[in-house]
JSON list of C-alpha atoms in Angstrom, two decimals:
[
{"chain": "K", "resi": 247, "resn": "VAL", "atom": "CA", "xyz": [4.12, 24.79, 10.87]},
{"chain": "K", "resi": 248, "resn": "GLY", "atom": "CA", "xyz": [7.68, 24.86, 9.29]},
{"chain": "K", "resi": 249, "resn": "MET", "atom": "CA", "xyz": [7.73, 25.26, 5.33]},
{"chain": "K", "resi": 250, "resn": "HIS", "atom": "CA", "xyz": [9.23, 21.77, 5.61]},
{"chain": "K", "resi": 251, "resn": "GLN", "atom": "CA", "xyz": [5.68, 19.94, 6.88]},
{"chain": "K", "resi": 252, "resn": "ALA", "atom": "CA", "xyz": [3.95, 22.12, 4.17]},
{"chain": "K", "resi": 253, "resn": "MET", "atom": "CA", "xyz": [6.20, 21.29, 1.26]},
{"chain": "K", "resi": 254, "resn": "LEU", "atom": "CA", "xyz": [5.75, 17.41, 2.28]},
{"chain": "K", "resi": 255, "resn": "ALA", "atom": "CA", "xyz": [2.33, 18.11, 2.54]},
{"chain": "K", "resi": 256, "resn": "GLN", "atom": "CA", "xyz": [2.06, 19.55, -0.49]},
{"chain": "K", "resi": 257, "resn": "ALA", "atom": "CA", "xyz": [3.87, 16.63, -2.47]},
{"chain": "K", "resi": 258, "resn": "VAL", "atom": "CA", "xyz": [1.71, 14.14, -0.57]},
{"chain": "K", "resi": 259, "resn": "LEU", "atom": "CA", "xyz": [-1.46, 15.72, -2.18]},
{"chain": "K", "resi": 260, "resn": "GLU", "atom": "CA", "xyz": [0.05, 16.36, -5.81]},
{"chain": "K", "resi": 261, "resn": "VAL", "atom": "CA", "xyz": [-0.04, 12.86, -5.97]},
{"chain": "K", "resi": 262, "resn": "VAL", "atom": "CA", "xyz": [-3.20, 12.02, -4.16]},
{"chain": "K", "resi": 263, "resn": "VAL", "atom": "CA", "xyz": [-5.12, 14.51, -6.87]},
{"chain": "K", "resi": 264, "resn": "GLU", "atom": "CA", "xyz": [-3.14, 13.02, -9.75]},
{"chain": "K", "resi": 265, "resn": "ARG", "atom": "CA", "xyz": [-4.05, 9.26, -8.59]},
{"chain": "K", "resi": 266, "resn": "SER", "atom": "CA", "xyz": [-7.58, 10.35, -7.76]},
{"chain": "K", "resi": 267, "resn": "ALA", "atom": "CA", "xyz": [-7.93, 12.00, -11.35]},
{"chain": "K", "resi": 268, "resn": "ALA", "atom": "CA", "xyz": [-6.50, 8.91, -12.72]},
{"chain": "K", "resi": 269, "resn": "LEU", "atom": "CA", "xyz": [-8.75, 6.50, -10.98]},
{"chain": "K", "resi": 270, "resn": "GLY", "atom": "CA", "xyz": [-11.91, 8.67, -11.80]},
{"chain": "K", "resi": 271, "resn": "VAL", "atom": "CA", "xyz": [-12.03, 9.15, -8.04]},
{"chain": "K", "resi": 272, "resn": "THR", "atom": "CA", "xyz": [-14.50, 11.88, -6.44]},
{"chain": "K", "resi": 273, "resn": "ARG", "atom": "CA", "xyz": [-13.16, 12.07, -2.67]},
{"chain": "K", "resi": 274, "resn": "VAL", "atom": "CA", "xyz": [-10.70, 10.74, -0.75]},
{"chain": "K", "resi": 275, "resn": "ALA", "atom": "CA", "xyz": [-11.78, 9.53, 2.96]},
{"chain": "K", "resi": 276, "resn": "ALA", "atom": "CA", "xyz": [-8.49, 8.78, 4.13]},
{"chain": "K", "resi": 277, "resn": "VAL", "atom": "CA", "xyz": [-4.74, 9.04, 3.07]},
{"chain": "K", "resi": 278, "resn": "HIS", "atom": "CA", "xyz": [-2.07, 6.62, 4.23]},
{"chain": "K", "resi": 279, "resn": "VAL", "atom": "CA", "xyz": [1.47, 7.15, 5.04]},
{"chain": "K", "resi": 280, "resn": "LEU", "atom": "CA", "xyz": [4.57, 6.27, 5.88]},
{"chain": "K", "resi": 281, "resn": "LEU", "atom": "CA", "xyz": [6.80, 8.15, 8.15]},
{"chain": "K", "resi": 282, "resn": "GLY", "atom": "CA", "xyz": [10.38, 7.69, 8.53]},
{"chain": "K", "resi": 283, "resn": "GLU", "atom": "CA", "xyz": [10.98, 7.00, 12.63]},
{"chain": "K", "resi": 284, "resn": "ASP", "atom": "CA", "xyz": [14.37, 8.59, 12.12]},
{"chain": "K", "resi": 285, "resn": "ASP", "atom": "CA", "xyz": [12.01, 11.70, 10.95]},
{"chain": "K", "resi": 286, "resn": "GLU", "atom": "CA", "xyz": [12.21, 14.49, 13.07]},
{"chain": "K", "resi": 287, "resn": "HIS", "atom": "CA", "xyz": [8.80, 15.65, 12.10]},
{"chain": "K", "resi": 288, "resn": "THR", "atom": "CA", "xyz": [6.09, 15.69, 14.11]},
{"chain": "K", "resi": 289, "resn": "GLU", "atom": "CA", "xyz": [3.14, 14.18, 13.36]},
{"chain": "K", "resi": 290, "resn": "ASP", "atom": "CA", "xyz": [0.67, 16.67, 14.68]},
{"chain": "K", "resi": 291, "resn": "ALA", "atom": "CA", "xyz": [2.62, 19.40, 12.06]},
{"chain": "K", "resi": 292, "resn": "LEU", "atom": "CA", "xyz": [2.18, 17.08, 9.19]},
{"chain": "K", "resi": 293, "resn": "ARG", "atom": "CA", "xyz": [-1.56, 16.68, 10.08]},
{"chain": "K", "resi": 294, "resn": "TYR", "atom": "CA", "xyz": [-1.97, 19.99, 10.47]},
{"chain": "K", "resi": 295, "resn": "ALA", "atom": "CA", "xyz": [-0.21, 21.03, 7.15]},
{"chain": "K", "resi": 296, "resn": "TRP", "atom": "CA", "xyz": [-2.35, 18.41, 5.31]},
{"chain": "K", "resi": 297, "resn": "SER", "atom": "CA", "xyz": [-5.41, 20.10, 6.76]},
{"chain": "K", "resi": 298, "resn": "GLU", "atom": "CA", "xyz": [-3.81, 23.86, 5.33]},
{"chain": "K", "resi": 299, "resn": "VAL", "atom": "CA", "xyz": [-2.57, 22.01, 1.81]},
{"chain": "K", "resi": 300, "resn": "SER", "atom": "CA", "xyz": [-5.61, 19.94, 1.16]},
{"chain": "K", "resi": 301, "resn": "VAL", "atom": "CA", "xyz": [-8.33, 22.47, 1.50]},
{"chain": "K", "resi": 302, "resn": "GLY", "atom": "CA", "xyz": [-9.99, 23.04, -2.03]},
{"chain": "K", "resi": 303, "resn": "SER", "atom": "CA", "xyz": [-8.60, 19.50, -3.34]},
{"chain": "K", "resi": 304, "resn": "CYS", "atom": "CA", "xyz": [-10.67, 16.22, -3.81]},
{"chain": "K", "resi": 305, "resn": "ALA", "atom": "CA", "xyz": [-8.83, 15.59, -0.35]},
{"chain": "K", "resi": 306, "resn": "GLU", "atom": "CA", "xyz": [-10.00, 18.21, 1.70]},
{"chain": "K", "resi": 307, "resn": "GLY", "atom": "CA", "xyz": [-11.23, 16.78, 5.05]},
{"chain": "K", "resi": 308, "resn": "ALA", "atom": "CA", "xyz": [-9.56, 13.66, 4.26]},
{"chain": "K", "resi": 309, "resn": "GLU", "atom": "CA", "xyz": [-8.45, 11.48, 7.20]},
{"chain": "K", "resi": 310, "resn": "PHE", "atom": "CA", "xyz": [-4.42, 11.93, 7.50]},
{"chain": "K", "resi": 311, "resn": "VAL", "atom": "CA", "xyz": [-3.43, 8.18, 8.45]},
{"chain": "K", "resi": 312, "resn": "ILE", "atom": "CA", "xyz": [0.56, 8.24, 9.74]},
{"chain": "K", "resi": 313, "resn": "GLU", "atom": "CA", "xyz": [2.36, 5.16, 10.34]},
{"chain": "K", "resi": 314, "resn": "ARG", "atom": "CA", "xyz": [6.14, 5.04, 11.39]},
{"chain": "K", "resi": 315, "resn": "THR", "atom": "CA", "xyz": [8.20, 3.12, 9.49]},
{"chain": "K", "resi": 316, "resn": "PRO", "atom": "CA", "xyz": [12.06, 2.47, 9.89]},
{"chain": "K", "resi": 317, "resn": "GLY", "atom": "CA", "xyz": [14.18, 4.90, 8.21]},
{"chain": "K", "resi": 318, "resn": "GLU", "atom": "CA", "xyz": [13.88, 8.50, 6.78]},
{"chain": "K", "resi": 319, "resn": "GLY", "atom": "CA", "xyz": [11.08, 10.08, 4.83]},
{"chain": "K", "resi": 320, "resn": "LEU", "atom": "CA", "xyz": [7.10, 10.43, 4.09]},
{"chain": "K", "resi": 321, "resn": "ARG", "atom": "CA", "xyz": [5.69, 8.33, 1.78]},
{"chain": "K", "resi": 322, "resn": "LEU", "atom": "CA", "xyz": [2.28, 7.48, 0.22]},
{"chain": "K", "resi": 323, "resn": "ALA", "atom": "CA", "xyz": [1.26, 4.29, 1.25]},
{"chain": "K", "resi": 324, "resn": "ALA", "atom": "CA", "xyz": [-2.28, 4.01, -0.18]},
{"chain": "K", "resi": 325, "resn": "MET", "atom": "CA", "xyz": [-5.81, 6.09, -0.34]},
{"chain": "K", "resi": 326, "resn": "ASP", "atom": "CA", "xyz": [-9.35, 5.57, 0.68]},
{"chain": "K", "resi": 327, "resn": "VAL", "atom": "CA", "xyz": [-11.49, 6.65, -2.17]},
{"chain": "K", "resi": 328, "resn": "GLU", "atom": "CA", "xyz": [-15.29, 6.90, -3.18]},
{"chain": "K", "resi": 329, "resn": "ARG", "atom": "CA", "xyz": [-15.41, 6.51, -6.66]},
{"chain": "K", "resi": 330, "resn": "ALA", "atom": "CA", "xyz": [-17.91, 8.29, -8.37]},
{"chain": "K", "resi": 331, "resn": "GLU", "atom": "CA", "xyz": [-20.85, 5.44, -8.02]},
{"chain": "K", "resi": 332, "resn": "PRO", "atom": "CA", "xyz": [-21.35, 5.20, -3.94]},
{"chain": "K", "resi": 333, "resn": "ALA", "atom": "CA", "xyz": [-19.28, 1.68, -3.34]},
{"chain": "K", "resi": 334, "resn": "GLN", "atom": "CA", "xyz": [-16.95, 2.73, -1.50]},
{"chain": "K", "resi": 335, "resn": "THR", "atom": "CA", "xyz": [-13.70, 0.82, -2.02]},
{"chain": "K", "resi": 336, "resn": "LYS", "atom": "CA", "xyz": [-9.95, 0.72, -1.35]},
{"chain": "K", "resi": 337, "resn": "ASP", "atom": "CA", "xyz": [-8.02, 1.71, -3.63]},
{"chain": "K", "resi": 338, "resn": "PRO", "atom": "CA", "xyz": [-7.29, -1.43, -5.61]},
{"chain": "K", "resi": 339, "resn": "MET", "atom": "CA", "xyz": [-3.64, -0.58, -6.48]},
{"chain": "K", "resi": 340, "resn": "PRO", "atom": "CA", "xyz": [-1.98, 1.28, -3.04]},
{"chain": "K", "resi": 341, "resn": "VAL", "atom": "CA", "xyz": [1.03, 3.12, -4.42]},
{"chain": "K", "resi": 342, "resn": "GLU", "atom": "CA", "xyz": [3.98, 4.32, -2.87]},
{"chain": "K", "resi": 343, "resn": "VAL", "atom": "CA", "xyz": [6.00, 6.95, -4.26]},
{"chain": "K", "resi": 344, "resn": "ALA", "atom": "CA", "xyz": [9.07, 8.29, -2.21]},
{"chain": "K", "resi": 345, "resn": "ILE", "atom": "CA", "xyz": [8.48, 11.42, -1.22]},
{"chain": "K", "resi": 346, "resn": "ASP", "atom": "CA", "xyz": [12.22, 13.56, -0.20]}
]
């Protein structure tokens, strides 16, 4: 996996961890990202990079869901989270963060 994919995955992870802490989330079940159609990164390489960088975080083992979107870049669209209480809920405020 290229250094660049690892950096992208790390950038997404940082946002996920930050948002999770703010929301009182204990575990992230899935992360939904938008990947630009013009981007040359392969989905497999990004998924692999994610599985590597997320180890030891609240998002370890989270499904990395990639949706292709016009343009370039990778950004976080939404997270499926588990809060401290058992009710599993979709993040009520999906966050979009542009990641260069």
